[in-house]
Short mmCIF file of C-alpha atoms and ligand atoms in Angstrom, two decimals:
data_model
loop_
_atom_site.label_atom_id
_atom_site.label_comp_id
_atom_site.label_asym_id
_atom_site.label_seq_id
_atom_site.Cartn_x
_atom_site.Cartn_y
_atom_site.Cartn_z
CA UNK A 1 -0.38 -0.13 -0.29
CA UNK A 2 1.81 3.01 -0.51
CA UNK A 3 2.30 5.07 2.04
CA UNK A 4 -0.12 7.93 1.54
CA UNK A 5 -3.15 5.76 3.08
CA UNK A 6 -1.96 5.46 6.17
CA UNK A 7 -1.86 9.25 7.20
CA UNK A 8 -6.30 8.90 5.48
CA UNK A 9 -7.06 7.55 8.92
CA UNK A 10 -4.54 10.22 11.05
CA UNK A 11 -6.07 12.98 9.26
CA UNK A 12 -9.68 12.18 9.52
CA UNK A 13 -8.56 11.65 13.34
CA UNK A 14 -7.48 16.01 13.27
CA UNK A 15 -10.26 17.54 11.75
CA UNK A 16 -12.18 15.08 14.17
CA UNK A 17 -11.21 17.16 16.62
CA UNK A 18 -10.94 20.56 15.40
CA UNK A 19 -14.47 19.93 14.47
CA UNK A 20 -14.95 19.18 18.70
CA UNK A 21 -13.26 21.50 19.46
CA UNK A 22 -14.75 24.56 17.02
CA UNK A 23 -17.64 23.29 18.85
CA UNK A 24 -17.33 24.17 22.22
CA UNK A 25 -16.10 27.56 21.45
CA UNK A 26 -18.50 28.66 19.39
CA UNK A 27 -21.18 27.18 21.34
CA UNK A 28 -19.97 29.00 24.79
CA UNK A 29 -22.08 27.43 28.33
CA UNK A 30 -24.83 30.98 28.37
CA UNK A 31 -24.26 32.62 31.81
CA UNK A 32 -25.43 36.07 32.72
CA UNK A 33 -24.22 36.23 35.94
CA UNK A 34 -20.98 36.54 33.85
CA UNK A 35 -17.25 37.70 36.71
CA UNK A 36 -15.68 39.85 34.12
CA UNK A 37 -16.65 43.15 35.18
CA UNK A 38 -16.53 44.35 39.23
CA UNK A 39 -16.19 46.76 41.43
CA UNK A 40 -13.09 47.78 41.62
CA UNK A 41 -11.46 49.79 44.79
CA UNK A 42 -8.52 52.21 44.37
CA UNK A 43 -5.81 52.51 46.55
CA UNK A 44 -6.20 54.56 49.64
CA UNK A 45 -10.33 54.72 49.39
CA UNK A 46 -11.65 53.82 52.57
CA UNK A 47 -14.07 50.85 52.04
CA UNK A 48 -17.44 51.60 50.08
CA UNK A 49 -20.44 52.37 52.89
CA UNK A 50 -22.77 50.36 49.57
CA UNK A 51 -22.27 47.10 50.70
CA UNK A 52 -23.95 45.28 47.34
CA UNK A 53 -25.87 42.72 49.02
CA UNK A 54 -28.28 40.93 47.48
CA UNK A 55 -27.02 43.32 44.49
CA UNK A 56 -23.43 42.26 43.83
CA UNK A 57 -22.07 43.50 40.33
CA UNK A 58 -22.59 41.41 36.90
CA UNK A 59 -22.13 42.25 33.89
CA UNK A 60 -25.82 41.63 33.39
CA UNK A 61 -27.22 44.24 36.11
CA UNK A 62 -24.71 47.18 35.70
CA UNK A 63 -25.70 46.80 32.28
CA UNK A 64 -29.65 47.04 32.84
CA UNK A 65 -28.54 49.32 35.53
CA UNK A 66 -26.69 51.82 32.67
CA UNK A 67 -29.67 51.30 30.38
CA UNK A 68 -32.12 53.11 32.90
CA UNK A 69 -30.40 55.55 33.82
CA UNK A 70 -29.87 56.77 30.99
CA UNK A 71 -33.36 55.59 29.45
CA UNK A 72 -36.49 58.74 29.51
CA UNK A 73 -38.71 55.44 30.45
CA UNK A 74 -38.82 56.10 33.90
CA UNK A 75 -40.33 59.92 33.71
CA UNK A 76 -43.70 60.45 32.45
CA UNK A 77 -43.73 61.65 29.12
CA UNK A 78 -40.45 60.30 28.39
CA UNK A 79 -38.50 62.84 27.72
CA UNK A 80 -36.25 62.88 31.13
CA UNK A 81 -33.60 60.17 31.85
CA UNK A 82 -31.20 60.50 34.99
CA UNK A 83 -28.99 61.13 32.62
CA UNK A 84 -29.72 64.58 31.18
CA UNK A 85 -29.26 66.02 34.81
CA UNK A 86 -26.10 63.96 35.44
CA UNK A 87 -24.39 63.27 32.11
CA UNK A 88 -20.52 62.28 32.15
CA UNK A 89 -19.37 64.89 30.21
CA UNK A 90 -19.76 67.24 33.31
CA UNK A 91 -18.73 64.63 36.00
CA UNK A 92 -21.97 63.09 36.25
CA UNK A 93 -23.65 67.69 37.32
CA UNK A 94 -26.27 68.05 35.40
CA UNK A 95 -24.55 70.96 32.54
CA UNK A 96 -23.00 73.59 33.96
CA UNK A 97 -26.92 75.29 34.51
CA UNK A 98 -28.08 76.43 38.19
CA UNK A 99 -30.93 74.84 38.15
CA UNK A 100 -32.09 71.05 36.35
CA UNK A 101 -35.35 71.54 33.99
CA UNK A 102 -37.28 68.20 34.41
CA UNK A 103 -40.67 67.10 32.73
CA UNK A 104 -42.12 70.11 30.92
CA UNK A 105 -39.50 72.22 31.26
CA UNK A 106 -40.01 72.72 34.97
CA UNK A 107 -36.71 74.50 37.06
CA UNK A 108 -35.83 73.14 40.37
CA UNK A 109 -34.29 74.58 42.87
CA UNK A 110 -30.82 72.95 43.85
CA UNK A 111 -27.88 72.51 41.56
CA UNK A 112 -27.67 68.51 40.47
CA UNK A 113 -25.09 67.37 42.74
CA UNK A 114 -22.04 64.87 41.05
CA UNK A 115 -23.27 61.80 41.40
CA UNK A 116 -19.84 59.08 41.10
CA UNK A 117 -18.46 57.52 43.76
CA UNK A 118 -21.46 57.07 45.09
CA UNK A 119 -20.81 53.64 46.89
CA UNK A 120 -18.99 55.46 49.50
CA UNK A 121 -21.67 58.68 49.93
CA UNK A 122 -23.18 57.30 54.00
CA UNK A 123 -26.40 59.58 53.30
CA UNK A 124 -27.84 61.73 49.83
CA UNK A 125 -28.74 64.78 48.75
CA UNK A 126 -27.28 68.17 50.33
CA UNK A 127 -29.90 67.82 52.36
CA UNK A 128 -29.10 64.07 53.85
CA UNK A 129 -33.21 63.19 53.13
CA UNK A 130 -31.89 59.38 52.06
CA UNK A 131 -29.84 57.19 53.68
CA UNK A 132 -29.48 53.82 51.25
CA UNK A 133 -28.25 54.30 48.08
CA UNK A 134 -31.12 51.34 47.08
CA UNK A 135 -33.36 53.59 49.11
CA UNK A 136 -32.85 56.80 46.44
CA UNK A 137 -33.95 56.50 42.90
CA UNK A 138 -37.41 56.75 43.34
CA UNK A 139 -37.17 60.34 44.49
CA UNK A 140 -36.58 61.27 41.14
CA UNK A 141 -38.87 59.75 39.30
CA UNK A 142 -41.40 60.30 41.47
CA UNK A 143 -40.62 64.00 41.96
CA UNK A 144 -43.49 66.29 40.73
CA UNK A 145 -40.78 68.82 38.84
CA UNK A 146 -37.98 66.09 37.80
CA UNK A 147 -39.39 62.92 36.20
CA UNK A 148 -42.99 63.76 38.07
CA UNK A 149 -43.29 59.18 37.35
CA UNK A 150 -46.06 56.92 39.83
CA UNK A 151 -43.51 53.80 41.08
CA UNK A 152 -46.36 52.14 39.59
CA UNK A 153 -47.32 53.23 36.00
CA UNK A 154 -43.00 52.97 35.26
CA UNK A 155 -43.76 49.40 36.92
CA UNK A 156 -45.70 48.61 34.43
CA UNK A 157 -44.35 50.63 31.67
CA UNK A 158 -41.42 48.15 32.40
CA UNK A 159 -42.86 45.57 32.45
CA UNK A 160 -44.31 45.97 28.68
CA UNK A 161 -41.28 46.19 27.68
CA UNK A 162 -39.57 43.03 27.14
CA UNK A 163 -35.63 44.55 26.13
CA UNK A 164 -36.60 45.41 30.09
CA UNK A 165 -39.01 41.93 30.51
CA UNK A 166 -35.65 39.59 29.32
CA UNK A 167 -32.56 42.11 31.53
CA UNK A 168 -34.73 42.31 35.07
CA UNK A 169 -35.11 38.69 34.60
CA UNK A 170 -31.54 37.38 33.96
CA UNK A 171 -30.27 39.96 36.85
CA UNK A 172 -32.13 39.50 39.46
CA UNK A 173 -34.46 35.98 38.56
CA UNK A 174 -37.60 38.38 38.45
CA UNK A 175 -40.22 37.39 36.39
CA UNK A 176 -42.30 40.15 36.78
CA UNK A 177 -40.79 43.82 37.33
CA UNK A 178 -40.83 45.29 40.66
CA UNK A 179 -39.49 48.53 42.60
CA UNK A 180 -36.74 46.56 44.46
CA UNK A 181 -35.23 45.81 41.22
CA UNK A 182 -35.52 48.10 39.68
CA UNK A 183 -33.63 50.75 42.72
CA UNK A 184 -31.35 47.86 42.74
CA UNK A 185 -30.09 48.03 38.99
CA UNK A 186 -29.65 52.16 39.73
CA UNK A 187 -27.53 51.01 42.20
CA UNK A 188 -25.58 48.95 40.36
CA UNK A 189 -24.96 51.42 38.07
CA UNK A 190 -24.37 54.46 40.26
CA UNK A 191 -22.10 52.53 42.64
CA UNK A 192 -19.84 51.55 40.01
CA UNK A 193 -18.83 55.12 38.72
CA UNK A 194 -15.68 56.16 40.11
CA UNK A 195 -13.22 58.17 39.75
CA UNK A 196 -10.01 58.29 41.19
CA UNK A 197 -7.34 59.17 38.53
CA UNK A 198 -6.89 62.94 38.20
CA UNK A 199 -3.26 64.20 38.43
CA UNK A 200 -3.54 64.38 42.24
CA UNK A 201 -3.84 60.96 42.52
CA UNK A 202 -1.57 59.60 39.76
CA UNK A 203 0.90 62.91 41.90
CA UNK A 204 0.03 59.60 44.47
CA UNK A 205 1.05 57.48 42.88
CA UNK A 206 4.50 58.91 42.04
CA UNK A 207 4.15 58.59 38.94
CA UNK A 208 4.12 62.00 38.13
CA UNK A 209 4.89 66.07 39.84
CA UNK A 210 3.61 68.90 40.46
CA UNK A 211 4.24 72.05 39.58
CA UNK A 212 5.39 74.22 42.22
CA UNK A 213 2.34 76.05 42.25
CA UNK A 214 0.68 73.14 42.36
CA UNK A 215 1.94 72.28 45.51
CA UNK A 216 1.37 75.47 46.56
CA UNK A 217 -1.68 75.26 46.29
CA UNK A 218 -1.82 72.10 48.09
CA UNK A 219 -0.98 73.30 50.90
CA UNK A 220 -3.33 76.08 51.04
CA UNK A 221 -6.04 73.60 50.67
CA UNK A 222 -4.51 71.01 52.92
CA UNK A 223 -4.67 73.75 56.18
CA UNK A 224 -7.93 75.59 55.30
CA UNK A 225 -10.08 73.16 52.77
CA UNK A 226 -8.89 70.07 53.61
CA UNK A 227 -10.77 69.71 56.87
CA UNK A 228 -14.02 69.18 55.35
CA UNK A 229 -13.05 68.65 51.71
CA UNK A 230 -11.14 65.81 53.23
CA UNK A 231 -9.26 63.78 51.38
CA UNK A 232 -8.96 61.10 49.25
CA UNK A 233 -12.75 61.77 48.87
CA UNK A 234 -12.80 65.56 49.95
CA UNK A 235 -15.10 65.94 51.01
CA UNK A 236 -15.84 64.72 54.97
CA UNK A 237 -19.92 63.56 54.29
CA UNK A 238 -21.36 66.18 57.17
CA UNK A 239 -23.23 68.37 57.72
CA UNK A 240 -21.96 72.09 57.84
CA UNK A 241 -22.22 75.74 57.33
CA UNK A 242 -19.53 77.93 54.70
CA UNK A 243 -21.03 81.04 55.09
CA UNK A 244 -23.20 81.83 51.73
CA UNK A 245 -25.79 83.79 53.21
CA UNK A 246 -26.95 85.57 56.71
CA UNK A 247 -30.64 84.49 56.14
CA UNK A 248 -31.23 81.60 54.34
CA UNK A 249 -34.06 81.64 51.73
CA UNK A 250 -33.18 77.37 51.37
CA UNK A 251 -32.97 76.23 55.61
CA UNK A 252 -30.83 73.55 53.87
CA UNK A 253 -30.24 70.48 56.35
CA UNK A 254 -33.12 71.80 59.06
CA UNK A 255 -35.83 71.45 56.55
CA UNK A 256 -35.20 68.16 57.01
CA UNK A 257 -34.12 67.25 60.71
CA UNK A 258 -36.85 70.62 61.13
CA UNK A 259 -33.93 71.55 63.68
CA UNK A 260 -32.55 75.32 64.11
CA UNK A 261 -29.02 74.33 64.43
CA UNK A 262 -29.47 72.59 61.00
CA UNK A 263 -29.76 75.73 59.71
CA UNK A 264 -28.01 76.70 56.33
CA UNK A 265 -26.48 73.79 56.26
CA UNK A 266 -25.32 71.41 53.48
CA UNK A 267 -24.12 68.19 52.76
CA UNK A 268 -19.81 69.23 52.30
CA UNK A 269 -19.88 68.24 48.44
CA UNK A 270 -16.60 66.62 46.95
CA UNK A 271 -14.29 68.69 44.99
CA UNK A 272 -12.78 66.39 43.02
CA UNK A 273 -14.43 67.23 38.89
CA UNK A 274 -14.95 70.19 40.27
CA UNK A 275 -13.54 71.82 36.82
CA UNK A 276 -16.15 70.40 35.17
CA UNK A 277 -19.22 70.62 37.78
CA UNK A 278 -19.61 74.62 37.75
CA UNK A 279 -21.47 76.80 38.78
CA UNK A 280 -21.15 76.15 42.38
CA UNK A 281 -22.56 75.74 45.31
CA UNK A 282 -26.12 74.48 46.22
CA UNK A 283 -27.94 77.22 43.94
CA UNK A 284 -25.66 78.11 41.68
CA UNK A 285 -24.45 80.75 43.22
CA UNK A 286 -20.74 80.80 41.30
CA UNK A 287 -20.02 80.47 38.20
CA UNK A 288 -16.37 80.29 38.29
CA UNK A 289 -14.07 78.49 40.45
CA UNK A 290 -12.29 82.17 41.63
CA UNK A 291 -15.63 83.02 42.43
CA UNK A 292 -15.81 80.37 44.96
CA UNK A 293 -12.57 80.95 45.75
CA UNK A 294 -13.12 85.34 46.45
CA UNK A 295 -15.21 83.50 48.78
CA UNK A 296 -14.05 81.88 51.32
CA UNK A 297 -10.91 84.60 51.58
CA UNK A 298 -13.06 87.66 52.00
CA UNK A 299 -17.17 86.27 51.13
CA UNK A 300 -17.91 84.77 54.90
CA UNK A 301 -21.33 86.06 56.36
CA UNK A 302 -21.83 85.73 59.94
CA UNK A 303 -24.63 83.42 61.04
CA UNK A 304 -26.01 81.39 63.87
CA UNK A 305 -24.52 77.77 62.60
CA UNK A 306 -21.12 79.31 61.06
CA UNK A 307 -19.19 76.47 60.99
CA UNK A 308 -16.55 77.75 63.49
CA UNK A 309 -13.45 77.06 61.77
CA UNK A 310 -14.75 79.24 58.68
CA UNK A 311 -15.66 82.14 60.77
CA UNK A 312 -13.09 84.44 59.81
CA UNK A 313 -12.15 85.07 55.50
CA UNK A 314 -8.48 83.97 55.10
CA UNK A 315 -7.88 86.88 53.09
CA UNK A 316 -5.31 85.01 50.78
CA UNK A 317 -2.59 86.58 48.88
CA UNK A 318 -3.49 86.73 44.82
CA UNK A 319 -0.77 84.35 44.18
CA UNK A 320 -2.21 81.33 46.74
CA UNK A 321 -5.38 81.94 44.87
CA UNK A 322 -3.76 81.17 42.11
CA UNK A 323 -2.47 78.50 43.51
CA UNK A 324 -5.16 76.90 44.83
CA UNK A 325 -7.24 77.27 41.71
CA UNK A 326 -4.80 75.12 39.37
CA UNK A 327 -4.25 72.59 43.18
CA UNK A 328 -8.32 72.30 42.09
CA UNK A 329 -8.18 71.90 38.80
CA UNK A 330 -5.99 68.87 39.30
CA UNK A 331 -8.61 67.17 40.16
CA UNK A 332 -9.89 66.04 36.58
CA UNK A 333 -9.42 62.92 36.45
CA UNK A 334 -10.32 62.77 32.59
CA UNK A 335 -10.76 58.30 32.74
CA UNK A 336 -13.98 58.83 34.36
CA UNK A 337 -15.41 61.11 31.29
CA UNK A 338 -14.33 59.07 28.84
CA UNK A 339 -14.89 55.91 30.47
CA UNK A 340 -17.04 53.83 27.70
CA UNK A 341 -17.79 51.41 30.44
CA UNK A 342 -19.98 53.78 31.66
CA UNK A 343 -21.01 56.16 28.82
CA UNK A 344 -24.35 55.87 27.24
CA UNK A 345 -25.53 52.88 25.63
CA UNK A 346 -24.90 51.78 21.99
CA UNK A 347 -29.27 50.43 21.77
C1 HEC B 1 -33.92 66.76 36.55
C2 HEC B 1 -33.45 66.58 37.11
C3 HEC B 1 -32.53 65.46 37.60
C4 HEC B 1 -33.10 64.15 37.21
C5 HEC B 1 -33.70 63.99 36.17
C6 HEC B 1 -32.12 63.30 38.60
N1 HEC B 1 -31.41 64.24 39.31
FE1 HEC B 1 -30.64 63.40 40.64
N2 HEC B 1 -30.55 65.40 41.14
C7 HEC B 1 -30.41 66.20 40.63
C8 HEC B 1 -30.73 66.94 40.99
C9 HEC B 1 -31.25 68.61 41.25
C10 HEC B 1 -30.38 66.90 43.17
C11 HEC B 1 -30.07 67.56 44.04
C12 HEC B 1 -31.06 67.87 45.38
C13 HEC B 1 -31.53 67.78 46.42
O1 HEC B 1 -30.15 67.75 46.97
O2 HEC B 1 -32.66 67.99 47.36
C14 HEC B 1 -30.20 65.54 42.36
C15 HEC B 1 -29.35 64.50 43.29
C16 HEC B 1 -29.15 63.28 43.12
C17 HEC B 1 -28.32 62.29 43.95
C18 HEC B 1 -27.50 62.45 45.48
C19 HEC B 1 -25.97 63.28 45.12
C20 HEC B 1 -25.89 63.23 46.35
O3 HEC B 1 -24.54 63.93 46.32
O4 HEC B 1 -25.49 63.65 47.82
C21 HEC B 1 -28.26 61.06 43.01
C22 HEC B 1 -27.01 59.86 44.08
C23 HEC B 1 -28.90 61.00 42.14
N3 HEC B 1 -29.44 62.48 42.03
C24 HEC B 1 -28.72 59.63 41.29
C25 HEC B 1 -30.28 60.26 39.88
C26 HEC B 1 -30.95 59.24 39.57
C27 HEC B 1 -30.39 57.61 39.98
C28 HEC B 1 -31.82 59.50 38.82
C29 HEC B 1 -32.69 59.03 37.79
C30 HEC B 1 -33.93 58.03 38.39
C31 HEC B 1 -31.76 61.31 38.64
N4 HEC B 1 -30.77 61.53 39.52
C32 HEC B 1 -32.33 61.79 37.68
C33 HEC B 1 -31.45 66.39 39.80
C34 HEC B 1 -31.80 64.74 38.82
C1 HEC B 2 -16.41 74.57 57.08
C2 HEC B 2 -16.33 73.23 55.79
C3 HEC B 2 -15.75 73.61 55.26
C4 HEC B 2 -14.50 74.49 54.66
C5 HEC B 2 -13.48 74.48 55.71
C6 HEC B 2 -14.38 74.47 53.27
N1 HEC B 2 -15.98 74.28 51.85
FE1 HEC B 2 -15.84 74.47 50.45
N2 HEC B 2 -17.86 73.64 51.34
C7 HEC B 2 -18.72 73.33 52.39
C8 HEC B 2 -19.74 73.07 51.80
C9 HEC B 2 -20.28 72.87 53.20
C10 HEC B 2 -19.88 73.51 51.50
C11 HEC B 2 -21.36 73.99 50.63
C12 HEC B 2 -22.57 74.78 50.49
C13 HEC B 2 -23.53 75.09 49.83
O1 HEC B 2 -23.38 74.37 48.55
O2 HEC B 2 -24.44 75.28 50.39
C14 HEC B 2 -18.71 73.97 49.69
C15 HEC B 2 -19.43 73.79 48.51
C16 HEC B 2 -17.57 74.25 48.03
C17 HEC B 2 -17.01 74.19 46.39
C18 HEC B 2 -18.50 74.71 45.58
C19 HEC B 2 -18.85 72.08 45.82
C20 HEC B 2 -20.52 72.28 44.43
O3 HEC B 2 -20.33 71.18 43.84
O4 HEC B 2 -20.46 73.14 44.36
C21 HEC B 2 -16.37 74.59 46.76
C22 HEC B 2 -15.38 74.29 45.00
C23 HEC B 2 -14.96 74.67 47.94
N3 HEC B 2 -16.40 74.33 48.67
C24 HEC B 2 -14.05 74.98 47.64
C25 HEC B 2 -13.46 75.18 49.39
C26 HEC B 2 -12.77 75.61 49.73
C27 HEC B 2 -11.23 75.43 47.94
C28 HEC B 2 -11.97 75.22 50.39
C29 HEC B 2 -10.52 75.80 51.33
C30 HEC B 2 -10.00 77.47 50.78
C31 HEC B 2 -13.46 75.58 51.40
N4 HEC B 2 -14.01 74.81 50.43
C32 HEC B 2 -13.40 75.17 52.48
C33 HEC B 2 -17.35 73.28 53.72
C34 HEC B 2 -16.46 73.51 53.27
#
């Protein structure tokens, strides 16, 4: 027999093995709980407050939360999504307007804060009236001047939608979408919005140097601002009166606690990405960061609840003001605003 015929069974065996291998590759086991994404805990950050109880991070839950966050279906006339007021390009605050526009073009009376690093927030809103991320999302959905929906109606709308029915089933195992699963999906997306890669973070990690001006700004910041705007999150999450007014139109935390000692106190906001989130303060009264620096330098208004640590104006020199501004610019995180993982999904 010709020698080449000995190879025939070998060839058959080879192609058989190849076919078997191909078959397993083209038919992967479809696991809705893919482990490919997970919560990343940045070095130096404290433990997150959000515990992911019954909401451990999975691909499908995160994607579902992201779809919901960008979908105006959550508002009564399907015109306003969460992202309409919390835009990635603006560090997940609103589009540089003092007050946000909700359903029917209505304006609210507080400036939309940025929502990255939400997993570390112990309390929510300028007055701290919500205490858990999972309890948060029905607030904006049912607020008449924001999304103006009702819990019952939004759940009905989602249940009529085959995409959402299928994905809630895959993500949370529910045959019929519930309010709890909606809140959890939105929490999952928000908890994954992490800002920890600013120029300042890279400096801390020893990857880059800061300029002499930026370093002087950092030292002014450390002496005068860091007790309240405490690194690494640039807030200690307390409620304080930073001297904006003597008489407060918006009572701040007192509107929630009904306690006179809370009048004019607002949640200390993070200063990460502050360059992107103007205008500033709970009512967006300051357009530029230099206006804010001038406030702390010469504009503190006395009142009964004014925080003792800023009872006197700082009276910073022109150079110190400029350097402080340069330091604040080092807190911008270009990774966050260009990260496709958290960006608006393609439909
Ligand atoms: C019409 C604009 C608007 C829409 C729509 C909106 N928000 Fe907000 N958001 C705001 C404003 C304004 C505040 C601050 C209100 C306050 O403190 O009283 C806020 C506060 C928040 C906070 C608290 C942040 C902090 O530092 O305490 C979170 C979280 C948040 N929104 C998430 C969402 C989610 C999720 C949705 C969609 C379900 C949503 N928002 C829809 C304007 C909006
Ligand atoms: C006593 C605590 C305290 C100190 C000290 C303090 N701040 Fe603030 N800061 C606050 C509070 C509270 C607010 C929010 C006030 C409001 O909106 O009513 C705020 C708001 C801001 C804002 C606006 C943030 C936003 O998202 O709107 C900036 C910027 C800022 N502070 C920078 C600084 C700088 C720079 C210093 C140091 C010169 C400083 N702060 C010192 C408590 C403090």
